Amino acid sequence: QKPSPSVEVTLVSTAVAEDMNRYWNAIGLTPSAESSAAETTKRLAAALGVELPPDSIGDSVSIQRELGRPKIAQSIARRWLQQLTQGGLVRVDEESRAELLADVTDAFCSRASFDRLLANWTGGDDDKTSTFYTAFSGQGEHQMVRRLASLTMNVDLRCVQCHDALIEGTGRQQDYWSFAAFFRHELKREQK
């Protein structure tokens, strides 16, 4: 049986905390004191654009419940889509924008799989793929390729568009153009 989302969050949180503590111990650092619930609430409000009750901080079930409230989830989803598309939501009509927002809101409310939604949108397996790419592809094809690489693989391809990476030796120009060619030639985008 699959664990509940709050159990998964707790497991991930515990694993991250253990990894960070091992890292800090290995390099001889003492972590700063834990932030208060009020400070954490303030930071989350700045990052997410919504204010969570301070008493929910520190309890994954409470946070999940708060983030799953429809108005809060929709607000976070709107902010996330605006940031992801760098304001590109204005490039799609109001109905299409509402459909994208509804899908992301459902994912934030745990009514749909967020990773599956993104995989379907970016892979062309969804009826909203074309809308997503329209919102996502402002400022040209190369900007879209760089954003998709950042979103899907957490890599920065800005430099390797023009030359092999000289810092840390990670990334080759060939990697950029192969990734770009995939989206140009191989990806079949669903149309409405």
mmCIF file of C-alpha atoms in Angstrom:
data_model
loop_
_atom_site.group_PDB
_atom_site.id
_atom_site.type_symbol
_atom_site.label_atom_id
_atom_site.label_comp_id
_atom_site.label_asym_id
_atom_site.label_seq_id
_atom_site.Cartn_x
_atom_site.Cartn_y
_atom_site.Cartn_z
ATOM 1 C CA GLN A 1 0.000 0.000 0.000
ATOM 2 C CA LYS A 2 1.297 3.435 -0.975
ATOM 3 C CA PRO A 3 1.964 5.757 1.991
ATOM 4 C CA SER A 4 -0.209 8.851 2.357
ATOM 5 C CA PRO A 5 1.243 12.105 0.976
ATOM 6 C CA SER A 6 1.898 13.396 4.500
ATOM 7 C CA VAL A 7 3.896 10.252 5.293
ATOM 8 C CA GLU A 8 5.884 10.719 2.062
ATOM 9 C CA VAL A 9 6.569 14.367 2.977
ATOM 10 C CA THR A 10 7.685 13.360 6.457
ATOM 11 C CA LEU A 11 9.973 10.659 5.041
ATOM 12 C CA VAL A 12 11.536 13.084 2.554
ATOM 13 C CA SER A 13 11.870 15.780 5.212
ATOM 14 C CA THR A 14 13.558 13.366 7.614
ATOM 15 C CA ALA A 15 15.940 12.121 4.917
ATOM 16 C CA VAL A 16 16.873 15.686 3.900
ATOM 17 C CA ALA A 17 17.448 16.676 7.534
ATOM 18 C CA GLU A 18 19.680 13.648 8.095
ATOM 19 C CA ASP A 19 21.685 14.364 4.923
ATOM 20 C CA MET A 20 22.136 18.021 5.864
ATOM 21 C CA ASN A 21 23.231 17.157 9.403
ATOM 22 C CA ARG A 22 25.794 14.663 8.053
ATOM 23 C CA TYR A 23 27.069 17.300 5.627
ATOM 24 C CA TRP A 24 27.333 19.999 8.301
ATOM 25 C CA ASN A 25 29.127 17.588 10.636
ATOM 26 C CA ALA A 26 31.538 16.537 7.860
ATOM 27 C CA ILE A 27 32.576 20.124 7.125
ATOM 28 C CA GLY A 28 32.529 21.228 10.759
ATOM 29 C CA LEU A 29 29.654 23.704 10.649
ATOM 30 C CA THR A 30 26.988 24.259 13.235
ATOM 31 C CA PRO A 31 23.633 25.038 11.641
ATOM 32 C CA SER A 32 21.807 28.181 12.656
ATOM 33 C CA ALA A 33 18.957 27.933 15.123
ATOM 34 C CA GLU A 34 15.629 26.738 13.803
ATOM 35 C CA SER A 35 13.327 29.554 12.678
ATOM 36 C CA SER A 36 10.275 30.267 14.755
ATOM 37 C CA ALA A 37 6.834 29.394 13.394
ATOM 38 C CA ALA A 38 6.123 33.124 12.937
ATOM 39 C CA GLU A 39 9.353 33.646 10.944
ATOM 40 C CA THR A 40 8.668 30.566 8.822
ATOM 41 C CA THR A 41 5.121 31.793 8.166
ATOM 42 C CA LYS A 42 6.517 35.155 7.079
ATOM 43 C CA ARG A 43 9.037 33.522 4.710
ATOM 44 C CA LEU A 44 6.373 31.259 3.213
ATOM 45 C CA ALA A 45 4.063 34.252 2.699
ATOM 46 C CA ALA A 46 6.821 36.046 0.796
ATOM 47 C CA ALA A 47 7.602 32.969 -1.329
ATOM 48 C CA LEU A 48 4.090 31.633 -1.926
ATOM 49 C CA GLY A 49 1.937 34.738 -1.684
ATOM 50 C CA VAL A 50 -0.352 33.186 0.940
ATOM 51 C CA GLU A 51 -0.306 33.282 4.703
ATOM 52 C CA LEU A 52 -0.492 30.007 6.586
ATOM 53 C CA PRO A 53 -1.463 29.821 10.261
ATOM 54 C CA PRO A 54 1.692 29.705 12.442
ATOM 55 C CA ASP A 55 0.287 26.715 14.342
ATOM 56 C CA SER A 56 0.400 24.641 11.119
ATOM 57 C CA ILE A 57 4.179 25.062 10.854
ATOM 58 C CA GLY A 58 6.100 21.999 11.945
ATOM 59 C CA ASP A 59 3.283 19.557 11.224
ATOM 60 C CA SER A 60 3.279 18.129 7.686
ATOM 61 C CA VAL A 61 -0.363 17.051 7.915
ATOM 62 C CA SER A 62 -1.467 20.571 8.885
ATOM 63 C CA ILE A 63 0.644 22.193 6.186
ATOM 64 C CA GLN A 64 -0.676 19.773 3.595
ATOM 65 C CA ARG A 65 -4.231 20.523 4.691
ATOM 66 C CA GLU A 66 -3.608 24.286 4.474
ATOM 67 C CA LEU A 67 -1.905 24.111 1.080
ATOM 68 C CA GLY A 68 -4.735 21.892 -0.173
ATOM 69 C CA ARG A 69 -7.428 24.458 0.575
ATOM 70 C CA PRO A 70 -8.834 25.456 -2.824
ATOM 71 C CA LYS A 71 -8.240 29.226 -2.553
ATOM 72 C CA ILE A 72 -4.714 28.786 -1.211
ATOM 73 C CA ALA A 73 -3.875 26.102 -3.788
ATOM 74 C CA GLN A 74 -5.224 28.266 -6.599
ATOM 75 C CA SER A 75 -3.241 31.281 -5.424
ATOM 76 C CA ILE A 76 -0.027 29.256 -5.251
ATOM 77 C CA ALA A 77 -0.772 27.611 -8.608
ATOM 78 C CA ARG A 78 -1.299 31.002 -10.273
ATOM 79 C CA ARG A 79 1.931 32.350 -8.800
ATOM 80 C CA TRP A 80 3.842 29.209 -9.813
ATOM 81 C CA LEU A 81 2.542 29.302 -13.404
ATOM 82 C CA GLN A 82 3.346 33.018 -13.717
ATOM 83 C CA GLN A 83 6.867 32.422 -12.473
ATOM 84 C CA LEU A 84 7.400 29.286 -14.569
ATOM 85 C CA THR A 85 6.217 30.960 -17.775
ATOM 86 C CA GLN A 86 7.829 34.285 -16.846
ATOM 87 C CA GLY A 87 4.485 36.002 -17.322
ATOM 88 C CA GLY A 88 3.646 33.986 -20.418
ATOM 89 C CA LEU A 89 0.139 33.169 -19.241
ATOM 90 C CA VAL A 90 -0.970 36.424 -20.880
ATOM 91 C CA ARG A 91 -0.145 34.834 -24.263
ATOM 92 C CA VAL A 92 -3.041 32.389 -23.961
ATOM 93 C CA ASP A 93 -6.742 33.162 -23.927
ATOM 94 C CA GLU A 94 -8.632 33.378 -20.644
ATOM 95 C CA GLU A 95 -10.337 29.978 -20.993
ATOM 96 C CA SER A 96 -7.045 28.186 -21.700
ATOM 97 C CA ARG A 97 -5.349 30.028 -18.844
ATOM 98 C CA ALA A 98 -8.144 28.882 -16.510
ATOM 99 C CA GLU A 99 -7.697 25.266 -17.669
ATOM 100 C CA LEU A 100 -3.947 25.314 -16.974
ATOM 101 C CA LEU A 101 -4.588 26.917 -13.604
ATOM 102 C CA ALA A 102 -7.246 24.305 -12.730
ATOM 103 C CA ASP A 103 -4.840 21.447 -13.524
ATOM 104 C CA VAL A 104 -2.065 22.896 -11.363
ATOM 105 C CA THR A 105 -4.533 23.719 -8.572
ATOM 106 C CA ASP A 106 -5.717 20.091 -8.587
ATOM 107 C CA ALA A 107 -2.106 18.969 -8.265
ATOM 108 C CA PHE A 108 -1.480 21.333 -5.352
ATOM 109 C CA CYS A 109 -4.679 20.027 -3.714
ATOM 110 C CA SER A 110 -3.323 16.454 -4.105
ATOM 111 C CA ARG A 111 -6.194 15.526 -6.422
ATOM 112 C CA ALA A 112 -3.775 14.876 -9.297
ATOM 113 C CA SER A 113 -0.146 13.850 -9.685
ATOM 114 C CA PHE A 114 1.998 16.952 -10.148
ATOM 115 C CA ASP A 115 4.919 15.106 -11.739
ATOM 116 C CA ARG A 116 2.609 13.275 -14.142
ATOM 117 C CA LEU A 117 0.928 16.557 -15.102
ATOM 118 C CA LEU A 118 4.270 18.177 -15.958
ATOM 119 C CA ALA A 119 5.467 15.080 -17.794
ATOM 120 C CA ASN A 120 2.286 15.030 -19.884
ATOM 121 C CA TRP A 121 2.450 18.760 -20.645
ATOM 122 C CA THR A 122 6.114 18.720 -21.635
ATOM 123 C CA GLY A 123 5.935 15.372 -23.411
ATOM 124 C CA GLY A 124 2.958 16.235 -25.599
ATOM 125 C CA ASP A 125 0.596 13.708 -24.012
ATOM 126 C CA ASP A 126 -2.067 16.153 -22.863
ATOM 127 C CA ASP A 127 -4.733 18.159 -24.624
ATOM 128 C CA LYS A 128 -3.284 21.281 -22.947
ATOM 129 C CA THR A 129 0.283 20.753 -24.185
ATOM 130 C CA SER A 130 -0.077 23.293 -26.969
ATOM 131 C CA THR A 131 -1.469 25.870 -24.534
ATOM 132 C CA PHE A 132 1.341 25.152 -22.078
ATOM 133 C CA TYR A 133 3.982 25.618 -24.788
ATOM 134 C CA THR A 134 2.369 28.848 -25.959
ATOM 135 C CA ALA A 135 2.530 30.235 -22.422
ATOM 136 C CA PHE A 136 5.982 28.776 -21.837
ATOM 137 C CA SER A 137 7.689 29.764 -25.089
ATOM 138 C CA GLY A 138 7.770 33.550 -24.914
ATOM 139 C CA GLN A 139 10.985 35.205 -26.057
ATOM 140 C CA GLY A 140 11.637 32.496 -28.610
ATOM 141 C CA GLU A 141 12.550 28.861 -28.985
ATOM 142 C CA HIS A 142 15.893 29.080 -27.208
ATOM 143 C CA GLN A 143 14.356 30.617 -24.109
ATOM 144 C CA MET A 144 11.825 27.750 -24.066
ATOM 145 C CA VAL A 145 14.585 25.140 -24.388
ATOM 146 C CA ARG A 146 16.523 26.704 -21.508
ATOM 147 C CA ARG A 147 13.412 26.888 -19.304
ATOM 148 C CA LEU A 148 12.428 23.297 -20.063
ATOM 149 C CA ALA A 149 15.934 22.065 -19.242
ATOM 150 C CA SER A 150 15.791 23.943 -15.967
ATOM 151 C CA LEU A 151 12.301 22.645 -15.132
ATOM 152 C CA THR A 152 12.728 19.026 -16.149
ATOM 153 C CA MET A 153 16.407 18.370 -15.392
ATOM 154 C CA ASN A 154 17.441 21.229 -13.088
ATOM 155 C CA VAL A 155 20.246 22.249 -15.443
ATOM 156 C CA ASP A 156 21.297 25.631 -16.793
ATOM 157 C CA LEU A 157 21.915 25.491 -20.542
ATOM 158 C CA ARG A 158 22.493 29.205 -21.177
ATOM 159 C CA CYS A 159 26.243 28.964 -21.757
ATOM 160 C CA VAL A 160 26.277 25.676 -23.620
ATOM 161 C CA GLN A 161 24.066 27.021 -26.373
ATOM 162 C CA CYS A 162 27.167 28.736 -27.762
ATOM 163 C CA HIS A 163 30.139 26.781 -26.361
ATOM 164 C CA ASP A 164 31.131 23.891 -24.136
ATOM 165 C CA ALA A 165 30.982 24.730 -20.434
ATOM 166 C CA LEU A 166 34.344 25.944 -19.193
ATOM 167 C CA ILE A 167 33.432 26.043 -15.512
ATOM 168 C CA GLU A 168 33.342 22.597 -13.890
ATOM 169 C CA GLY A 169 33.373 21.052 -17.378
ATOM 170 C CA THR A 170 29.705 20.090 -17.135
ATOM 171 C CA GLY A 171 27.731 20.469 -20.299
ATOM 172 C CA ARG A 172 28.618 20.521 -23.936
ATOM 173 C CA GLN A 173 27.242 22.560 -26.771
ATOM 174 C CA GLN A 174 26.150 19.275 -28.368
ATOM 175 C CA ASP A 175 23.916 18.588 -25.320
ATOM 176 C CA TYR A 176 22.080 21.867 -25.839
ATOM 177 C CA TRP A 177 21.440 21.308 -29.543
ATOM 178 C CA SER A 178 20.387 17.689 -29.010
ATOM 179 C CA PHE A 179 17.878 18.814 -26.389
ATOM 180 C CA ALA A 180 16.636 21.627 -28.653
ATOM 181 C CA ALA A 181 16.318 19.232 -31.607
ATOM 182 C CA PHE A 182 14.189 16.885 -29.538
ATOM 183 C CA PHE A 183 11.624 19.609 -28.972
ATOM 184 C CA ARG A 184 11.824 20.885 -32.523
ATOM 185 C CA HIS A 185 11.598 17.573 -34.405
ATOM 186 C CA GLU A 186 10.560 14.711 -32.152
ATOM 187 C CA LEU A 187 7.949 16.181 -29.871
ATOM 188 C CA LYS A 188 4.428 15.879 -31.217
ATOM 189 C CA ARG A 189 2.291 18.398 -29.408
ATOM 190 C CA GLU A 190 -1.372 17.634 -28.905
ATOM 191 C CA GLN A 191 -3.697 20.255 -30.342
ATOM 192 C CA LYS A 192 -7.044 21.212 -28.869
#
